PDB file of C-alpha atoms in Angstrom:
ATOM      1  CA  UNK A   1     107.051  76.275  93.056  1.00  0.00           C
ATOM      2  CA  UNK A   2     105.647  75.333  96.491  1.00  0.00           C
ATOM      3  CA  UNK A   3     106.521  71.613  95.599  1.00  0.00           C
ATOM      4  CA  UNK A   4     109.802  72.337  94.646  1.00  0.00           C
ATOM      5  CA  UNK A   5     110.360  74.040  98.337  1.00  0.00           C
ATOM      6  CA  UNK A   6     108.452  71.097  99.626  1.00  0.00           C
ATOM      7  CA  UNK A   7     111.061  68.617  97.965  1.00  0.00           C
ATOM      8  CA  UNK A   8     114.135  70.626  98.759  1.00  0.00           C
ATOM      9  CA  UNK A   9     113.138  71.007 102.425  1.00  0.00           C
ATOM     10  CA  UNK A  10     111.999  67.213 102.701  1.00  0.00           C
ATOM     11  CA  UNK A  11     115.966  65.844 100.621  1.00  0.00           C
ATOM     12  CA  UNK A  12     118.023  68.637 103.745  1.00  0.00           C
ATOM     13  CA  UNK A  13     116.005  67.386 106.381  1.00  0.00           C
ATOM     14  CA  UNK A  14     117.202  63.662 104.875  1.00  0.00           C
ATOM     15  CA  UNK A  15     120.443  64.506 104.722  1.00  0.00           C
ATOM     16  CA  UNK A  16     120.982  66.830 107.716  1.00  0.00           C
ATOM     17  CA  UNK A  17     118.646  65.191 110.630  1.00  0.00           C
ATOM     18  CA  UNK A  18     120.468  62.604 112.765  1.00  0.00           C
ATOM     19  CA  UNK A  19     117.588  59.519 112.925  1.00  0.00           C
ATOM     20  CA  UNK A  20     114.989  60.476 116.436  1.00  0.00           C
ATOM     21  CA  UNK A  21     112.644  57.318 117.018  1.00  0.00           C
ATOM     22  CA  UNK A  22     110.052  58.958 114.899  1.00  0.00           C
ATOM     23  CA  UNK A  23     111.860  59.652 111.636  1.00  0.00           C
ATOM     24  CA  UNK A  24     109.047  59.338 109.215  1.00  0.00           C
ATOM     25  CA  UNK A  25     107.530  62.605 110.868  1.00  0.00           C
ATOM     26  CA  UNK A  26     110.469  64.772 110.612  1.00  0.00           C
ATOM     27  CA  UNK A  27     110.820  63.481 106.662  1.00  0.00           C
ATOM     28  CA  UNK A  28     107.236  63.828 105.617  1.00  0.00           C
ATOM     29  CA  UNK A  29     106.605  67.465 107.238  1.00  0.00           C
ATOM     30  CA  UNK A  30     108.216  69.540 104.990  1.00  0.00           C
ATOM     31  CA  UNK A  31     106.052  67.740 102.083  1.00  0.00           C
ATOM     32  CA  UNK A  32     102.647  67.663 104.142  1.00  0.00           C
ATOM     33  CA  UNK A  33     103.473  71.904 104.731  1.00  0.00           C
ATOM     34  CA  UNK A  34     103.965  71.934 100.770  1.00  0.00           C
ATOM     35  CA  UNK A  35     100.761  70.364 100.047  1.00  0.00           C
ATOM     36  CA  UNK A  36      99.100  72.179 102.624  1.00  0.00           C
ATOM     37  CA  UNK A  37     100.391  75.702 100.901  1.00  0.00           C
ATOM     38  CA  UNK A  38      99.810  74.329  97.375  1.00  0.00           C
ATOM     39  CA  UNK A  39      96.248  73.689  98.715  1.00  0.00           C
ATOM     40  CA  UNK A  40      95.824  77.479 100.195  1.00  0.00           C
ATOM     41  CA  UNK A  41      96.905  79.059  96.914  1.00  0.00           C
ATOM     42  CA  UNK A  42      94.706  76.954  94.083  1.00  0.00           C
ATOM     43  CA  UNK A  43      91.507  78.480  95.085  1.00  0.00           C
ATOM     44  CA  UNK A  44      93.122  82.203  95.456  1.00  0.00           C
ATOM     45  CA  UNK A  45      94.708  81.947  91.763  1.00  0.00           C
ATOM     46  CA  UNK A  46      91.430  80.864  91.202  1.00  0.00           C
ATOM     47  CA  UNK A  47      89.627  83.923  91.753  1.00  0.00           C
ATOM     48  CA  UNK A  48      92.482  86.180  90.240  1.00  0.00           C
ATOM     49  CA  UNK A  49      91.708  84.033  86.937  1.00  0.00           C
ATOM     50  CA  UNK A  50      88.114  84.412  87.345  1.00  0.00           C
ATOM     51  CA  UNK A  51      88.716  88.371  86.618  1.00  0.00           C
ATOM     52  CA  UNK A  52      89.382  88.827  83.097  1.00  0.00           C
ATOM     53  CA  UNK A  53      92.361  89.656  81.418  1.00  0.00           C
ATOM     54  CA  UNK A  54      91.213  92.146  78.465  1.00  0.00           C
ATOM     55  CA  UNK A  55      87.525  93.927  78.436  1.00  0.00           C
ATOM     56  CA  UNK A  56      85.709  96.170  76.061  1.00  0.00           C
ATOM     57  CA  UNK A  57      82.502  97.750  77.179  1.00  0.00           C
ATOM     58  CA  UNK A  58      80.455 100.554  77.468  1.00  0.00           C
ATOM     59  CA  UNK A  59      79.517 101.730  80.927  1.00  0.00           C
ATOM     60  CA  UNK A  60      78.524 104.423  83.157  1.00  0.00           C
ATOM     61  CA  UNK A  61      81.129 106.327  85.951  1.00  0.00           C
ATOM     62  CA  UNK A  62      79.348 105.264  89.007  1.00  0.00           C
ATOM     63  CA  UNK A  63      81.473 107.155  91.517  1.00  0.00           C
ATOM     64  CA  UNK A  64      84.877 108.997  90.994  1.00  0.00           C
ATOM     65  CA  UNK A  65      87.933 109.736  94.260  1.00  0.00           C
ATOM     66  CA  UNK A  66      91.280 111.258  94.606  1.00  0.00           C
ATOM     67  CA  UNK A  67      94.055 110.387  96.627  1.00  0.00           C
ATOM     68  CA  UNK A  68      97.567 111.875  96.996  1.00  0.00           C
ATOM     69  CA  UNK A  69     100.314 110.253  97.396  1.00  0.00           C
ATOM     70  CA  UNK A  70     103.956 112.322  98.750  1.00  0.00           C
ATOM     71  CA  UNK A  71     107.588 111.229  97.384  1.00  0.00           C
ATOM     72  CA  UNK A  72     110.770 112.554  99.608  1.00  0.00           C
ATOM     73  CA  UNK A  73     112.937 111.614  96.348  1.00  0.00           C
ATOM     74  CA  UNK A  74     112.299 113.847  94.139  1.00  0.00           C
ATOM     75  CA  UNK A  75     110.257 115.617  96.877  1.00  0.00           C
ATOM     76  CA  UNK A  76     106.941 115.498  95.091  1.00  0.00           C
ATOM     77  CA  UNK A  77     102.902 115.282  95.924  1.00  0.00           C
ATOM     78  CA  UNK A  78     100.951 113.433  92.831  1.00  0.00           C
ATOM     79  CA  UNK A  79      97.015 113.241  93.073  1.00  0.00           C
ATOM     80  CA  UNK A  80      95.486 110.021  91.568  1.00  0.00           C
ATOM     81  CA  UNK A  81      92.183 110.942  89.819  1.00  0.00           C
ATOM     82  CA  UNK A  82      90.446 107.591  90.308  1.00  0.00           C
ATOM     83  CA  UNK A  83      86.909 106.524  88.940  1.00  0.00           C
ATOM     84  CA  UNK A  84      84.703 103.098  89.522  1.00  0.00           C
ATOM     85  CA  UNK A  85      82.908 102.320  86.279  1.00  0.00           C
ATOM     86  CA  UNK A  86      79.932  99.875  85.804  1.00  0.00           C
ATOM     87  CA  UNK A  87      79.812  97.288  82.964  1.00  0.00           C
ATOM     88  CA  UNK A  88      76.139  97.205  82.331  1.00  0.00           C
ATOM     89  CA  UNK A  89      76.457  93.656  80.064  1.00  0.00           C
ATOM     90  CA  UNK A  90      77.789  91.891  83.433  1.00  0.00           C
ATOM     91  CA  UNK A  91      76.522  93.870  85.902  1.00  0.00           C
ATOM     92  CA  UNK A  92      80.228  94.184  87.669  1.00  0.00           C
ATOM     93  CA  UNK A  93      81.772  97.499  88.338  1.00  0.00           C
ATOM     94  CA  UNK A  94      85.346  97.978  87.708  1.00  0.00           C
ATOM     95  CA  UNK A  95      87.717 100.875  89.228  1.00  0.00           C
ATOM     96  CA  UNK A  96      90.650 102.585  87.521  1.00  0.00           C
ATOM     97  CA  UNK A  97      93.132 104.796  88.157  1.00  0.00           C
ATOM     98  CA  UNK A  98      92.331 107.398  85.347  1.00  0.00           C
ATOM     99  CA  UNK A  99      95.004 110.053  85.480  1.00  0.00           C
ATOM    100  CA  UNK A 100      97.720 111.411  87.703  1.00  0.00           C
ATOM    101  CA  UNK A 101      99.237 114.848  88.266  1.00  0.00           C
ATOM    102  CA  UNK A 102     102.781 115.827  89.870  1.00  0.00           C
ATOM    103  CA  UNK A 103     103.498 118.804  91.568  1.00  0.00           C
ATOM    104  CA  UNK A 104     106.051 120.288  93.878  1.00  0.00           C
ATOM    105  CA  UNK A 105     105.411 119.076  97.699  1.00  0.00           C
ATOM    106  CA  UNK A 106     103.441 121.425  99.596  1.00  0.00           C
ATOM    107  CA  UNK A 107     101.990 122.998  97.115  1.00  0.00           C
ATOM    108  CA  UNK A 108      98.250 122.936  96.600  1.00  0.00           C
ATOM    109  CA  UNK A 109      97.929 123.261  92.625  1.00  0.00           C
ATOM    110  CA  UNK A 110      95.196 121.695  91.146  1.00  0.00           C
ATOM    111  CA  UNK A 111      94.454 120.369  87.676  1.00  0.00           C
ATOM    112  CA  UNK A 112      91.147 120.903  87.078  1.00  0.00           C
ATOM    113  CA  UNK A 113      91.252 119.237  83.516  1.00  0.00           C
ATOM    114  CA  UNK A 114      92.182 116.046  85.093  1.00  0.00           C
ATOM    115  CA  UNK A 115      89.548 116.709  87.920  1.00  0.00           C
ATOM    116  CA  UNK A 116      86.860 117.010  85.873  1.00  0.00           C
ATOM    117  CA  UNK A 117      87.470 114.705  83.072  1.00  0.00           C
ATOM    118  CA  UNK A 118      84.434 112.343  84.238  1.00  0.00           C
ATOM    119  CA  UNK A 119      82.189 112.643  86.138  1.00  0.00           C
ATOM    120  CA  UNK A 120      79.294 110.335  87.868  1.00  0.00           C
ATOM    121  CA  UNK A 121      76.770 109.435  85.645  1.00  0.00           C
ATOM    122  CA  UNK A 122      78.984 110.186  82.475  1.00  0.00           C
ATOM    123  CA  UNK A 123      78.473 107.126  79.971  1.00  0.00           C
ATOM    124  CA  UNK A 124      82.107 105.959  78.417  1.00  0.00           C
ATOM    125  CA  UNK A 125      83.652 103.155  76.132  1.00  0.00           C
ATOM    126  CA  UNK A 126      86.194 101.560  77.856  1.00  0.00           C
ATOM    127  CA  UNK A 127      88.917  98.954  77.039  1.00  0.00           C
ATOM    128  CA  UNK A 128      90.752  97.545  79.666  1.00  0.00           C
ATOM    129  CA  UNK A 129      92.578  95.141  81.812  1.00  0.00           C
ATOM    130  CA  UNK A 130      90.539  94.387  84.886  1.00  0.00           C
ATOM    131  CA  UNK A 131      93.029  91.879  86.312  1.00  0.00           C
ATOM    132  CA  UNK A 132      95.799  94.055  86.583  1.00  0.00           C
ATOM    133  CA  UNK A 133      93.234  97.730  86.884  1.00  0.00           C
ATOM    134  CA  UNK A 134      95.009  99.471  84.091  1.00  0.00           C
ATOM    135  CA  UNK A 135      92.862 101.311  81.535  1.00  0.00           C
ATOM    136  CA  UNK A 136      94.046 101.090  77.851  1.00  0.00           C
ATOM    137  CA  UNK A 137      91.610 103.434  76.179  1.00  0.00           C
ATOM    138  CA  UNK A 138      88.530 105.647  77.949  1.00  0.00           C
ATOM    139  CA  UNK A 139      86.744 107.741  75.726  1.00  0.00           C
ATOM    140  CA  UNK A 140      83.242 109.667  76.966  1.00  0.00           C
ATOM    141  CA  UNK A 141      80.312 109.052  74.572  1.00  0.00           C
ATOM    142  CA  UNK A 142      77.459 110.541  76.622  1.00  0.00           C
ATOM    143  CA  UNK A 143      78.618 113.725  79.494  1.00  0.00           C
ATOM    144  CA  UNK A 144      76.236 114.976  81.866  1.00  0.00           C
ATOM    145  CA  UNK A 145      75.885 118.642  82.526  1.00  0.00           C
ATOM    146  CA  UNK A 146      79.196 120.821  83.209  1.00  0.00           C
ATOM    147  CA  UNK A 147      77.627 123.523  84.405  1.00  0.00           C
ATOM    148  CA  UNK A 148      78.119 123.848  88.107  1.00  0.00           C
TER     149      UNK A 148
END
């Protein structure tokens, strides 16, 4: 895509620029720029291909978070019960966006299902997409202690 800009850019220049002494510089910019952003983005695609796309393992909930997030349309407050999970095979910890619960704005409900699904130090199997963070299945195998 980048060399396609490049090549566009590089034919209007052509066509457009009236001929300064230097003309060489003003046609082989555009393409030097294109080959200078071609060369930025390889090595970040890179890394997002280094993550992979599908994983199945069984790991351990290292640490869990919520967030909330407020919507003026419809006016709305959703928490996003969140959880970092370790893959014990690779030695890589992953972190999901387990659940999320809607409620009217300014109100302070709580969903303490959804709160307390996992906890740190519960063991699950997991299958997932760590590329894109979304969680296909998450069951718990091992729980630690609910009693609190």
């Amino acid at each position: 895509m980048t060399v396609c800009a490049a090549f566009g850019a590089l034919v209007a220049v052509t066509l457009t620029a009236h001929r300064p002494a230097l003309a060489w510089e003003w046609d082989t910019a555009p393409l030097l720029a294109g080959v200078l952003l071609w060369g930025l983005w390889l090595p970040a695609r890179r890394r997002v291909l280094a993550v992979p796309d599908e994983s199945s393992f069984r790991g351990a909930v290292i640490s869990r978070w919520d967030y909330d997030t407020h919507h003026d349309d419809p006016y709305t407050d959703v928490t996003h019960y969140c959880c970092s999970i370790e893959d014990p095979a690779t030695r890589k910890a992953w972190s999901f966006e387990v659940d999320q619960w809607r409620r009217p704005m300014f109100s302070r409900e709580a969903n303490p299902e959804l709160k307390d699904r996992f906890r740190v130090g519960d063991v699950v199997d997991v299958h997932c997409s760590p590329r894109r963070r979304k969680i296909h299945q998450i069951s718990v195998v091992e729980a630690v202690s609910r009693t609190d």
